[in-house]
Each structure stands twice: as structure tokens, then as C-alpha cells.
Coordinates of C-alpha atoms in Angstrom, one line a residue:
M1 CA 0.0 0.0 0.0
R2 CA 2.8 2.4 0.9
T3 CA 4.4 1.7 -2.5
L4 CA 1.2 2.5 -4.3
I5 CA 0.7 5.7 -2.4
A6 CA 4.3 6.7 -3.1
A7 CA 3.9 6.0 -6.8
M8 CA 0.7 8.1 -6.9
A9 CA 2.5 11.0 -5.1
L10 CA 5.4 10.9 -7.6
W11 CA 3.0 10.5 -10.6
P12 CA 0.0 12.7 -10.1
G13 CA -3.0 11.5 -12.0
L14 CA -1.6 7.9 -12.3
A15 CA -4.7 6.5 -10.6
L16 CA -6.9 8.1 -13.3
A17 CA -7.9 6.2 -16.4
Q18 CA -4.9 5.4 -18.5
Q19 CA -5.0 6.3 -22.2
A20 CA -3.6 3.6 -24.5
V21 CA -1.0 4.3 -27.2
T22 CA 0.2 1.6 -29.5
S23 CA 3.4 1.4 -31.4
A24 CA 2.8 -1.3 -33.9
A25 CA 6.3 -1.7 -35.2
P26 CA 9.8 -0.1 -34.9
A27 CA 11.0 2.5 -37.4
S28 CA 14.4 0.8 -37.3
V29 CA 15.9 -2.1 -35.4
A30 CA 19.4 -3.4 -34.6
V31 CA 20.0 -7.0 -33.5
T32 CA 23.4 -8.0 -32.1
I33 CA 23.7 -11.8 -31.4
Y34 CA 25.9 -13.5 -28.9
R35 CA 26.8 -17.2 -29.0
E36 CA 25.3 -19.7 -26.5
P37 CA 27.9 -19.7 -23.7
G38 CA 27.8 -23.5 -23.1
R39 CA 27.8 -24.6 -26.7
S40 CA 31.1 -25.6 -28.4
P41 CA 31.6 -23.1 -31.2
D42 CA 31.9 -25.9 -33.8
A43 CA 28.8 -27.8 -32.5
A44 CA 25.5 -27.8 -34.4
F45 CA 22.6 -25.6 -33.3
D46 CA 19.8 -27.1 -31.2
R47 CA 17.4 -25.5 -33.6
G48 CA 14.3 -26.3 -31.5
W49 CA 15.6 -24.0 -28.7
L50 CA 18.5 -21.7 -29.2
R51 CA 20.2 -20.7 -26.0
G52 CA 22.2 -17.8 -27.2
Y53 CA 20.9 -14.2 -26.7
A54 CA 20.7 -10.9 -28.5
L55 CA 20.7 -7.3 -27.7
V56 CA 17.8 -5.7 -29.6
T57 CA 17.7 -1.9 -30.0
E58 CA 14.5 -0.4 -31.6
T59 CA 13.7 3.1 -32.6
R60 CA 9.9 3.9 -32.4
D61 CA 7.7 6.8 -33.0
V62 CA 4.8 7.4 -30.6
D63 CA 2.1 10.1 -30.2
L64 CA 1.6 10.7 -26.5
P65 CA -1.6 12.3 -25.1
A66 CA -1.4 14.8 -22.3
G67 CA -1.4 13.1 -18.9
P68 CA -0.9 9.5 -17.9
A69 CA -0.8 6.9 -20.7
T70 CA 0.1 3.3 -21.3
V71 CA 2.4 2.9 -24.3
R72 CA 2.3 -0.6 -25.9
F73 CA 5.3 -1.6 -28.0
E74 CA 4.0 -4.5 -30.2
G75 CA 6.3 -7.0 -31.9
V76 CA 9.1 -7.2 -29.4
A77 CA 11.0 -10.5 -29.2
A78 CA 9.0 -13.3 -27.7
G79 CA 12.0 -14.2 -25.6
M80 CA 12.4 -10.7 -24.3
L81 CA 13.9 -10.4 -20.8
A82 CA 11.6 -7.6 -19.6
E83 CA 13.8 -6.7 -16.6
T84 CA 16.6 -5.6 -19.1
A85 CA 14.3 -3.3 -21.1
L86 CA 15.4 0.3 -21.2
V87 CA 13.2 3.0 -22.7
R88 CA 14.8 6.3 -23.6
G89 CA 13.1 9.4 -24.9
L90 CA 9.8 9.5 -22.9
P91 CA 9.3 13.0 -21.4
A92 CA 8.9 11.8 -17.8
G93 CA 10.5 8.3 -18.0
V94 CA 8.7 5.1 -17.1
A95 CA 6.6 4.4 -14.0
E96 CA 5.9 0.7 -14.7
Q97 CA 6.6 -1.8 -17.5
N98 CA 5.1 -5.2 -18.2
L99 CA 5.7 -7.9 -20.9
D100 CA 2.6 -9.4 -22.4
A101 CA 4.1 -12.5 -23.9
D102 CA 1.1 -15.0 -23.6
L103 CA 0.7 -15.6 -27.3
I104 CA -2.4 -17.0 -28.9
G105 CA -1.9 -20.8 -29.2
A106 CA -3.8 -24.0 -28.6
R107 CA -2.5 -24.5 -25.1
N108 CA -3.0 -20.9 -23.9
L109 CA -6.5 -20.8 -25.5
Y110 CA -7.5 -23.9 -23.6
A111 CA -5.9 -22.8 -20.3
R112 CA -7.5 -19.3 -20.4
S113 CA -10.9 -20.8 -21.2
F114 CA -11.2 -22.8 -18.0
G115 CA -14.8 -22.5 -16.7
R116 CA -16.0 -20.7 -19.9
P117 CA -18.5 -21.9 -22.5
V118 CA -17.1 -23.3 -25.7
T119 CA -18.5 -25.2 -28.7
L120 CA -17.5 -28.9 -29.0
R121 CA -17.6 -30.1 -32.6
H122 CA -17.2 -33.7 -33.5
T123 CA -18.1 -36.1 -36.3
D124 CA -20.8 -38.7 -35.8
P125 CA -19.1 -42.0 -36.6
R126 CA -22.3 -43.5 -38.0
S127 CA -23.7 -40.7 -40.1
G128 CA -20.5 -38.8 -40.8
A129 CA -22.3 -35.5 -39.9
V130 CA -20.7 -32.7 -37.9
V131 CA -22.4 -32.4 -34.5
E132 CA -22.1 -29.2 -32.4
E133 CA -22.9 -28.9 -28.8
Q134 CA -22.4 -26.3 -26.1
A135 CA -19.9 -27.3 -23.4
V136 CA -17.8 -25.9 -20.5
I137 CA -14.1 -26.6 -20.0
R138 CA -13.6 -28.1 -16.5
S139 CA -9.9 -29.1 -16.6
G140 CA -6.5 -27.5 -17.2
P141 CA -4.3 -28.2 -20.2
D142 CA -2.2 -30.9 -18.4
G143 CA -3.8 -34.3 -18.2
A144 CA -7.3 -35.3 -19.4
A145 CA -9.6 -32.9 -21.2
V146 CA -12.7 -32.8 -19.0
I147 CA -15.7 -31.2 -20.7
Q148 CA -19.2 -30.6 -19.2
T149 CA -22.2 -30.8 -21.6
R150 CA -25.9 -31.0 -21.0
D151 CA -25.5 -34.8 -20.7
G152 CA -22.9 -34.4 -17.9
F153 CA -19.1 -34.7 -17.6
R154 CA -17.0 -36.6 -20.1
S155 CA -13.5 -36.8 -21.4
A156 CA -12.9 -35.5 -24.9
R157 CA -11.6 -38.0 -27.3
C158 CA -8.9 -35.8 -28.5
A159 CA -9.3 -37.1 -32.0
W160 CA -8.3 -33.9 -33.7
P161 CA -9.5 -32.8 -36.2
D162 CA -12.5 -35.2 -36.0
E163 CA -13.2 -33.6 -32.6
Y164 CA -12.1 -30.2 -31.5
I165 CA -13.1 -27.2 -29.4
S166 CA -14.3 -23.9 -30.9
Y167 CA -13.9 -20.7 -28.9
A168 CA -16.4 -17.9 -29.1
D169 CA -14.1 -15.1 -28.2
L170 CA -10.5 -14.4 -27.3
P171 CA -9.7 -14.8 -23.6
A172 CA -8.4 -11.8 -21.8
G173 CA -4.6 -11.6 -21.6
L174 CA -3.7 -13.3 -24.9
V175 CA -2.0 -11.3 -27.6
A176 CA -1.2 -11.9 -31.2
K177 CA 2.3 -10.4 -30.8
P178 CA 4.6 -10.1 -27.8
T179 CA 4.0 -6.7 -26.4
L180 CA 5.9 -4.5 -23.9
S181 CA 3.6 -2.0 -22.1
V182 CA 5.0 0.9 -20.2
Q183 CA 3.2 3.6 -18.1
T184 CA 4.3 7.2 -18.5
R185 CA 3.0 10.7 -18.2
A186 CA 3.4 13.6 -20.6
P187 CA 2.9 17.2 -19.6
A188 CA 1.2 17.9 -23.0
A189 CA 0.3 16.1 -26.1
M190 CA 3.4 15.5 -28.2
H191 CA 5.0 13.3 -30.8
G192 CA 8.2 11.6 -29.7
R193 CA 10.8 9.2 -30.9
V194 CA 11.9 6.7 -28.3
T195 CA 14.6 4.1 -28.2
L196 CA 13.8 0.7 -26.7
S197 CA 16.7 -1.7 -25.8
Y198 CA 16.5 -5.1 -24.3
L199 CA 18.1 -8.6 -24.1
A200 CA 16.2 -11.5 -25.6
W201 CA 16.8 -15.3 -25.4
G202 CA 16.5 -17.7 -28.4
F203 CA 19.2 -16.6 -30.8
D204 CA 22.6 -18.0 -31.7
W205 CA 25.4 -17.8 -34.3
R206 CA 28.3 -19.9 -35.5
A207 CA 31.3 -19.6 -37.9
D208 CA 32.1 -22.1 -40.6
Y209 CA 35.3 -22.3 -42.6
V210 CA 36.1 -24.0 -45.9
L211 CA 39.8 -24.5 -46.6
T212 CA 40.6 -25.6 -50.1
M213 CA 44.2 -27.0 -50.4
A214 CA 46.3 -26.0 -53.4
R215 CA 48.0 -28.8 -55.4
D216 CA 51.4 -27.7 -54.1
G217 CA 50.2 -28.6 -50.6
R218 CA 51.7 -25.4 -49.2
H219 CA 48.9 -23.0 -49.8
L220 CA 45.1 -22.9 -49.5
D221 CA 42.1 -20.7 -50.1
L222 CA 40.0 -19.8 -47.1
A223 CA 36.3 -19.0 -47.2
A224 CA 34.4 -18.2 -44.0
W225 CA 30.7 -17.8 -43.3
I226 CA 28.7 -16.6 -40.3
T227 CA 25.3 -18.3 -39.7
L228 CA 22.7 -16.3 -37.8
A229 CA 19.9 -18.3 -36.2
S230 CA 16.6 -17.3 -34.4
S231 CA 14.1 -19.6 -32.7
D232 CA 12.1 -16.6 -31.7
D233 CA 8.5 -16.0 -33.1
T234 CA 9.2 -12.4 -34.0
A235 CA 10.5 -11.2 -37.4
F236 CA 13.0 -8.3 -37.5
A237 CA 12.7 -6.8 -41.0
G238 CA 15.5 -4.6 -42.3
A239 CA 17.6 -5.1 -39.2
A240 CA 21.1 -3.8 -38.7
A241 CA 22.5 -7.2 -37.7
A242 CA 25.8 -8.0 -36.0
V243 CA 27.4 -10.9 -34.1
V244 CA 29.9 -10.8 -31.2
A245 CA 32.9 -13.2 -31.1
G246 CA 34.8 -14.0 -27.9
K247 CA 33.7 -15.0 -24.4
P248 CA 31.9 -12.1 -22.7
E249 CA 31.3 -12.4 -19.0
K250 CA 27.7 -13.2 -18.4
Q251 CA 25.6 -14.8 -15.7
A252 CA 22.5 -16.6 -17.0
R253 CA 20.5 -16.4 -13.7
G254 CA 18.3 -19.2 -15.0
W255 CA 17.0 -17.3 -18.0
E256 CA 17.1 -20.4 -20.1
N257 CA 14.5 -22.1 -17.9
R258 CA 12.0 -19.2 -17.9
F259 CA 10.7 -19.5 -21.5
D260 CA 8.7 -22.4 -23.0
D261 CA 7.6 -21.8 -26.5
D262 CA 5.8 -25.1 -26.8
Q263 CA 2.2 -24.1 -27.5
S264 CA 1.1 -27.6 -28.5
L265 CA -1.9 -29.1 -26.7
S266 CA -1.7 -32.8 -25.8
F267 CA -4.1 -34.7 -23.5
T268 CA -4.2 -38.1 -21.8
C269 CA -7.3 -39.4 -23.5
E270 CA -9.7 -42.2 -22.7
T271 CA -9.9 -43.8 -26.2
A272 CA -9.3 -47.3 -27.5
L273 CA -6.4 -46.0 -29.7
P274 CA -3.5 -44.0 -28.3
P275 CA -3.8 -40.2 -28.9
P276 CA -1.9 -38.8 -31.9
P277 CA 1.4 -37.2 -31.1
P278 CA 1.4 -33.4 -31.0
P279 CA 2.4 -31.8 -34.3
P280 CA 6.1 -31.0 -34.5
P281 CA 7.1 -27.3 -34.4
P282 CA 7.4 -25.6 -37.7
P283 CA 10.7 -26.4 -39.3
M284 CA 13.4 -23.8 -39.2
V285 CA 14.1 -22.4 -42.7
E286 CA 17.7 -22.8 -43.7
F287 CA 19.6 -20.5 -46.0
M288 CA 22.6 -22.5 -47.1
A289 CA 25.8 -20.8 -47.9
P290 CA 26.8 -20.9 -51.6
A291 CA 29.9 -22.9 -52.5
P292 CA 33.2 -21.2 -51.9
V293 CA 34.0 -18.8 -54.7
A294 CA 37.0 -19.8 -56.8
A295 CA 39.7 -17.4 -57.8
K296 CA 38.6 -14.9 -60.6
E297 CA 34.9 -16.0 -60.2
Y298 CA 32.0 -14.0 -58.9
I299 CA 28.6 -14.7 -57.4
V300 CA 25.9 -14.2 -60.0
V301 CA 23.0 -12.1 -58.7
T302 CA 20.1 -11.2 -61.0
A303 CA 22.2 -11.7 -64.1
Q304 CA 24.9 -9.3 -62.8
R305 CA 28.4 -10.2 -61.6
R306 CA 29.1 -9.0 -58.1
A307 CA 31.6 -9.7 -55.4
P308 CA 30.1 -11.4 -52.3
V309 CA 28.9 -9.1 -49.5
M310 CA 31.2 -9.4 -46.5
A311 CA 30.5 -8.9 -42.8
Q312 CA 32.7 -6.0 -41.5
Q313 CA 35.0 -6.6 -38.5
E314 CA 35.1 -4.1 -35.7
A315 CA 36.8 -4.0 -32.2
L316 CA 34.5 -4.3 -29.2
G317 CA 36.8 -4.0 -26.2
D318 CA 38.6 -7.4 -26.0
L319 CA 35.9 -8.9 -28.2
K320 CA 35.3 -8.7 -31.9
L321 CA 32.1 -7.6 -33.6
Y322 CA 31.1 -8.6 -37.2
R323 CA 28.6 -6.3 -38.7
L324 CA 26.5 -7.1 -41.7
P325 CA 26.9 -4.2 -44.1
L326 CA 23.3 -4.2 -45.4
P327 CA 20.0 -4.3 -43.6
T328 CA 18.7 -7.9 -43.4
M329 CA 15.6 -9.9 -42.4
I330 CA 16.1 -11.9 -39.2
A331 CA 13.1 -14.2 -39.8
P332 CA 11.4 -16.2 -37.1
R333 CA 12.7 -19.7 -36.6
A334 CA 15.1 -19.3 -39.4
Q335 CA 18.8 -19.2 -40.3
K336 CA 20.8 -16.9 -42.6
Q337 CA 24.4 -16.9 -43.8
V338 CA 26.8 -14.2 -44.8
A339 CA 30.5 -14.3 -45.8
F340 CA 33.0 -12.6 -43.5
A341 CA 36.4 -13.8 -44.9
D342 CA 37.8 -14.7 -48.3
R343 CA 41.5 -15.2 -48.6
R344 CA 43.5 -16.7 -51.5
A345 CA 47.0 -18.4 -51.4
V346 CA 47.2 -18.5 -47.6
K347 CA 50.5 -20.2 -46.5
V348 CA 49.9 -23.5 -44.7
Q349 CA 52.0 -26.2 -43.2
P350 CA 50.5 -29.7 -43.1
F351 CA 51.9 -31.9 -40.4
Y352 CA 51.1 -34.8 -38.1
K353 CA 50.9 -34.4 -34.3
G354 CA 50.7 -36.7 -31.4
T355 CA 51.5 -37.3 -27.7
L356 CA 53.9 -40.1 -26.8
Q357 CA 52.3 -42.4 -24.2
L358 CA 55.3 -43.8 -22.3
D359 CA 55.3 -47.5 -21.7
E360 CA 52.7 -48.1 -24.4
H361 CA 54.2 -50.6 -26.9
E362 CA 51.4 -50.7 -29.4
D363 CA 51.1 -48.3 -32.3
Q364 CA 49.8 -45.0 -31.1
P365 CA 47.6 -42.7 -33.1
L366 CA 48.8 -39.6 -34.8
R367 CA 46.4 -36.9 -36.2
Q368 CA 46.6 -34.9 -39.4
A369 CA 46.9 -31.2 -38.7
L370 CA 47.3 -27.9 -40.6
R371 CA 49.2 -24.9 -39.2
L372 CA 48.4 -21.3 -40.3
N373 CA 50.2 -18.2 -39.3
N374 CA 47.6 -15.4 -38.8
R375 CA 49.7 -12.6 -40.3
K376 CA 49.2 -10.5 -43.5
A377 CA 52.6 -11.7 -44.8
A378 CA 51.2 -15.3 -44.7
G379 CA 48.0 -14.3 -46.5
L380 CA 45.7 -13.9 -43.4
G381 CA 46.0 -11.2 -40.7
L382 CA 42.3 -11.4 -39.5
A383 CA 40.8 -11.9 -36.1
L384 CA 39.1 -15.3 -36.6
P385 CA 36.1 -16.4 -34.4
A386 CA 36.0 -20.0 -33.3
G387 CA 34.1 -22.4 -35.5
H388 CA 33.8 -25.5 -37.6
V389 CA 36.4 -26.3 -40.4
V390 CA 36.0 -28.4 -43.5
V391 CA 39.2 -29.2 -45.6
L392 CA 39.0 -29.9 -49.3
E393 CA 41.7 -31.2 -51.6
P394 CA 41.9 -31.4 -55.4
H395 CA 41.4 -34.9 -56.7
G396 CA 41.7 -35.2 -60.4
A397 CA 39.3 -32.8 -62.0
S398 CA 37.2 -32.4 -58.8
T399 CA 37.7 -31.3 -55.2
L400 CA 36.8 -33.6 -52.4
P401 CA 36.5 -33.2 -48.6
V402 CA 39.4 -34.9 -46.7
G403 CA 38.8 -33.8 -43.1
E404 CA 36.9 -31.8 -40.5
G405 CA 38.1 -29.9 -37.5
R406 CA 37.7 -26.8 -35.5
I407 CA 39.3 -23.4 -34.9
D408 CA 39.4 -21.5 -31.6
D409 CA 39.1 -17.7 -31.3
K410 CA 42.4 -16.4 -32.8
A411 CA 43.8 -12.9 -32.8
V412 CA 46.0 -11.4 -35.5
G413 CA 49.6 -12.7 -35.1
E414 CA 48.6 -16.0 -33.4
E415 CA 49.6 -19.4 -34.7
I416 CA 46.6 -21.5 -35.7
D417 CA 46.7 -25.4 -35.4
I418 CA 43.7 -27.2 -36.9
E419 CA 43.5 -30.9 -36.0
L420 CA 41.7 -33.1 -38.5
G421 CA 41.1 -36.9 -38.6
E422 CA 43.4 -39.7 -37.4
A423 CA 46.3 -40.5 -39.7
T424 CA 46.1 -43.6 -41.8
A425 CA 49.6 -44.1 -43.1
V426 CA 51.8 -42.5 -40.4
Y427 CA 52.3 -44.4 -37.2
L428 CA 54.0 -44.0 -33.8
A429 CA 55.4 -46.8 -31.6
E430 CA 57.4 -46.7 -28.4
A431 CA 59.8 -49.4 -27.3
D432 CA 60.6 -49.6 -23.6
G433 CA 64.2 -50.2 -22.8
R434 CA 66.0 -51.2 -19.6
Q435 CA 65.9 -49.4 -16.3
H436 CA 69.0 -47.9 -14.7
D437 CA 68.8 -48.2 -11.0
D438 CA 71.8 -46.1 -10.2
A439 CA 70.4 -43.2 -12.2
R440 CA 66.8 -43.9 -11.2
G441 CA 66.1 -43.6 -15.0
H442 CA 64.4 -45.5 -17.7
D443 CA 65.4 -45.7 -21.4
H444 CA 62.7 -45.1 -24.2
T445 CA 62.7 -45.2 -27.9
A446 CA 60.0 -43.6 -30.1
T447 CA 59.7 -44.7 -33.7
V448 CA 57.7 -42.9 -36.4
T449 CA 56.9 -44.8 -39.6
N450 CA 55.8 -43.1 -42.8
G451 CA 53.9 -45.2 -45.3
R452 CA 53.1 -42.3 -47.6
N453 CA 54.8 -41.5 -51.0
Q454 CA 56.1 -38.1 -49.8
P455 CA 58.0 -36.9 -46.7
V456 CA 55.9 -35.8 -43.7
I457 CA 56.5 -33.5 -40.8
V458 CA 55.7 -35.0 -37.3
E459 CA 55.5 -33.1 -34.0
L460 CA 55.5 -35.4 -31.0
A461 CA 54.9 -34.1 -27.5
I462 CA 56.5 -36.0 -24.6
P463 CA 54.6 -35.3 -21.4
L464 CA 56.6 -35.5 -18.2
G465 CA 55.1 -36.1 -14.7
Q466 CA 55.9 -34.2 -11.5
G467 CA 59.6 -34.5 -10.7
Q468 CA 60.5 -36.1 -14.0
R469 CA 63.0 -34.9 -16.5
L470 CA 64.2 -36.0 -20.0
I471 CA 67.9 -36.4 -20.6
S472 CA 70.3 -37.7 -23.3
P473 CA 67.9 -37.3 -26.4
S474 CA 69.4 -38.8 -29.5
R475 CA 67.9 -35.9 -31.6
P476 CA 67.5 -32.2 -30.8
L477 CA 64.3 -31.3 -29.0
T478 CA 62.4 -28.1 -28.5
R479 CA 59.7 -27.2 -25.9
K480 CA 56.1 -26.3 -26.2
N481 CA 53.7 -25.5 -23.4
G482 CA 56.5 -26.3 -21.0
Q483 CA 56.9 -29.9 -22.3
P484 CA 59.6 -31.5 -24.6
L485 CA 58.6 -31.6 -28.3
W486 CA 60.3 -33.6 -31.0
R487 CA 59.8 -32.2 -34.5
V488 CA 61.1 -34.4 -37.3
T489 CA 60.7 -34.8 -41.1
V490 CA 60.2 -38.5 -41.9
P491 CA 61.2 -39.5 -45.5
A492 CA 58.7 -41.2 -47.8
H493 CA 58.3 -44.9 -46.8
G494 CA 60.9 -44.3 -44.1
T495 CA 61.2 -44.2 -40.3
A496 CA 62.7 -41.8 -37.7
R497 CA 63.7 -42.8 -34.1
L498 CA 64.3 -40.9 -30.9
A499 CA 66.0 -42.4 -28.0
F500 CA 66.0 -40.7 -24.6
R501 CA 66.0 -41.3 -20.8
I502 CA 63.4 -40.3 -18.2
T503 CA 64.8 -39.8 -14.7
E504 CA 63.4 -38.7 -11.4
R505 CA 64.7 -35.5 -9.9
A506 CA 66.5 -36.1 -6.6

């Protein structure tokens, strides 16, 4: 009561009848999408429920009457987090705001019609005629559909569409579009342009890379795409869209558990046959990326030759922002792709990598890998967001996929290692030697065998435990991440061996 009295004192006339003002759509909108924090950047979307989020900024025009008014912003995101909404531009600010997100749907219609008269339509199984009778809903949407008619109580058969419920009017509280309503007060009638900003759940994005190896094996062409995805019910037409790469600090506070867009209606029915399953959600429309553009080729658009439109990279503190240069439609439950990188003749070093498991005498797996240097001199020099990688190689007159991997977020100047599949013709074996009691050491020999027709580079990490050290290596070693590393070129159909001793520090 004290809160209400205080609000009335601060907002004279607030208790009077509110005039309603509706903003049907924004004049302009910007949508900046952040990746789902818990999803691996190279993992596929869970398209039924995207758990990334977006910052939506809308510019709207409103005509305010003099005195108190309720301004309704229709068409906001269905996954809007109302507590994050910020409205700028109202003459006296905002006294109260509410999100009306109970959309018209089978489940909400049934739940809001409890105790209200409806029309029950069903098909007579003997005559085939459609029969209508007045009824009252006596149960909620979870469990059995209990309907009261003139003949008493019974359970609906749920045999849609042979039997269904028809509603005479729209129950209070349901809306066709998600709507944010705010209460304000203007000293005089006026036209205003306001800015509405908020966070919304149900968005995500990912990066995909296509690396096409040159025939010399030392260069490749890199094409990269950003895929924007929305599982929200709201369409954002002509949006200024962008995505943010990196790992921003964020606390979810259980937001992912606060929205349930499943509006299907399913009952436990008393029928001889099991009830039909609820219809699946509408499929998400996919906009697939065109194939990578080869050198001296162009994308053909409406019979004109044009270069592909590229997302523009910007700095955002320690993060990176990729902005789409043209307004775009972020459609409900849909995906869209845009190119953000296209580099030719990038220097690459194919190699094999592995970790020597000491005292393991069987052949140990090595993995194919590619190493790029993210510098302009090497053909790159771009901040690259984490994502999925597909590698293609020329084979005769065609180009075929030869491996998949991932790339982590990489800044300009960093070294990029992309691990692909397990090697098929390059093997590693370790032969255990005798132990030297006086030196508290153990001899080891690592052997790499190359069954390919050309030399290969192998990098072998040798992990050491607490208090261990490696001495007397038969070949020079380097170090990486604090551990010994053997880097060797193995000739075609040849072998390479490394002998060393592991001792315990005194």
C-alpha cells in the first residue's frame, strides 16, 4: 500500500484512467547476437531451442496524449527479458513496465478458457455428420480434457480434427504479438521518438570455414561464413545485424528455464487408440551458404556479376564484432548466412601431431593437422572467431572433402593449429628399454613410420610427470607449453627414431 501511495505521489493522476497508445512496429531495429555460452563453437545448433541471446535496439515513433498513458510496444521479441528493457526518450520516463508474452496458441486458449462456455464439434461416426454442442471446460491443459455438456461430464476423445473445441471469443490476456507495455505521463500532447533496448533469449550464431588446399600442398584458399539463427517468433525486418565473437562475461541467472515456446496441446485421452502425437514445431528455414567462390569468379545475382557481400569486422573491447553491411531480415525460426572472410593463397604447413604415451608398446595414433600463421605476410591477418572447419583437396578434376576440425578464437599474429582426422599411413610406436637403478632412470625409444609417398613432418609431445626430466635425447628437442617436443621430417616410406632417458629428480 505504501508503494502504491508513493507512486501516486510521484506520478499525479496515475490512478486516473490510462489512455492507451500503440506502437505497432519499430521504425528501425538493430540486433546483435551473442553465442550460446555453453555450446562448443563448432557444434551444431539445437534448432528447437537456441540458448544464445541478442541485444535488440529499436527506434519507435509514438504520439503521446497529455497526462498518464500506457504505451504498448508491439512486436518485441517473444524471448524478451523484460527486466533488461530500457526505454529512452519519454518525457517523464517510465513508471511501470510489463511484458505481455502470452501468445495465442492451442495451449493458452484452452488454459485461459477454464470454466468458460465453448462449442464442442465432432463427427458422428455413424452418419458422418458434424455435430455441435455447447460445453464448458472443467480441466486445465495438463492431463485429461474434461468437458461438461448437458449430458454431464465426459473426457474429450482428442481425435483432432474429428473432434475439436471452438472458442467464441479471445480470452483476456492473450495477444497476437509479444508486447511490452509501459506507463508514462506527458505534460502535454506530443510526438516523440523513443529508443527501446533489451536482451532476448532464443538466438545464436556460428562460424564455418572451408579450406581448399592447393595442389602444391603449401597454400590454401580460405572462405568463412557466419550463420545467424533465431528460434524466436518475432521477425525483425531490415535489421542492422551483427554478431559478437569471444567470451563475454555473463551470468544466465536461470533465464534459459524461464521460457517455454511449446504451445502444442496434448491430453491423456480415454480412447481405444492412443492419442496422436502433438504436431512438430514448424521447421526452421535454412539459408545455405553458396559454394566457396573460386579465384577470378563471382557470385551471379540477377544476371549481374558482383563480389560477395562481406561482414565487416570491428573491435568491441577485448571482443570482436562482425557487422552485416546491409539491412537484413532476421526471420522467425530461421537461419541466414553471410560471408566474412575470403583469402587466397594462404600459406599452410600440413603436419602430423601426437602425444607419446610412455610404456605403451602398441602403435599410437597420430592426427593430421594444418598450421596457419595469422599474419598478413602469410595471407591472413584477420581476427578469426571459433568455428567448424572443412578441408577440401583437389582430386583429379574435382575437389573432395578430406577432413573436419575446429578453430578456436584467434587474434592477429597468433599461430593456428587445426586438428583433422586420425592419420592412416603414419604411425608411432614406443619401445621400452632397460631401467638404470643407479640413475633412477628409464630408457625409451620412439619410432615414427611413414607409409606415404612423400615426406611428412611430425610433431611429438612428450609429457613429463611431476619431478621427471628428460635427458640424453638422440635428436635435438624443442619445448612447447612447458613440455619437450620432437619435431622431425620423416622421409617417404621411411622411419625416424628418438632415444631418450626419463629420470626422477632427486
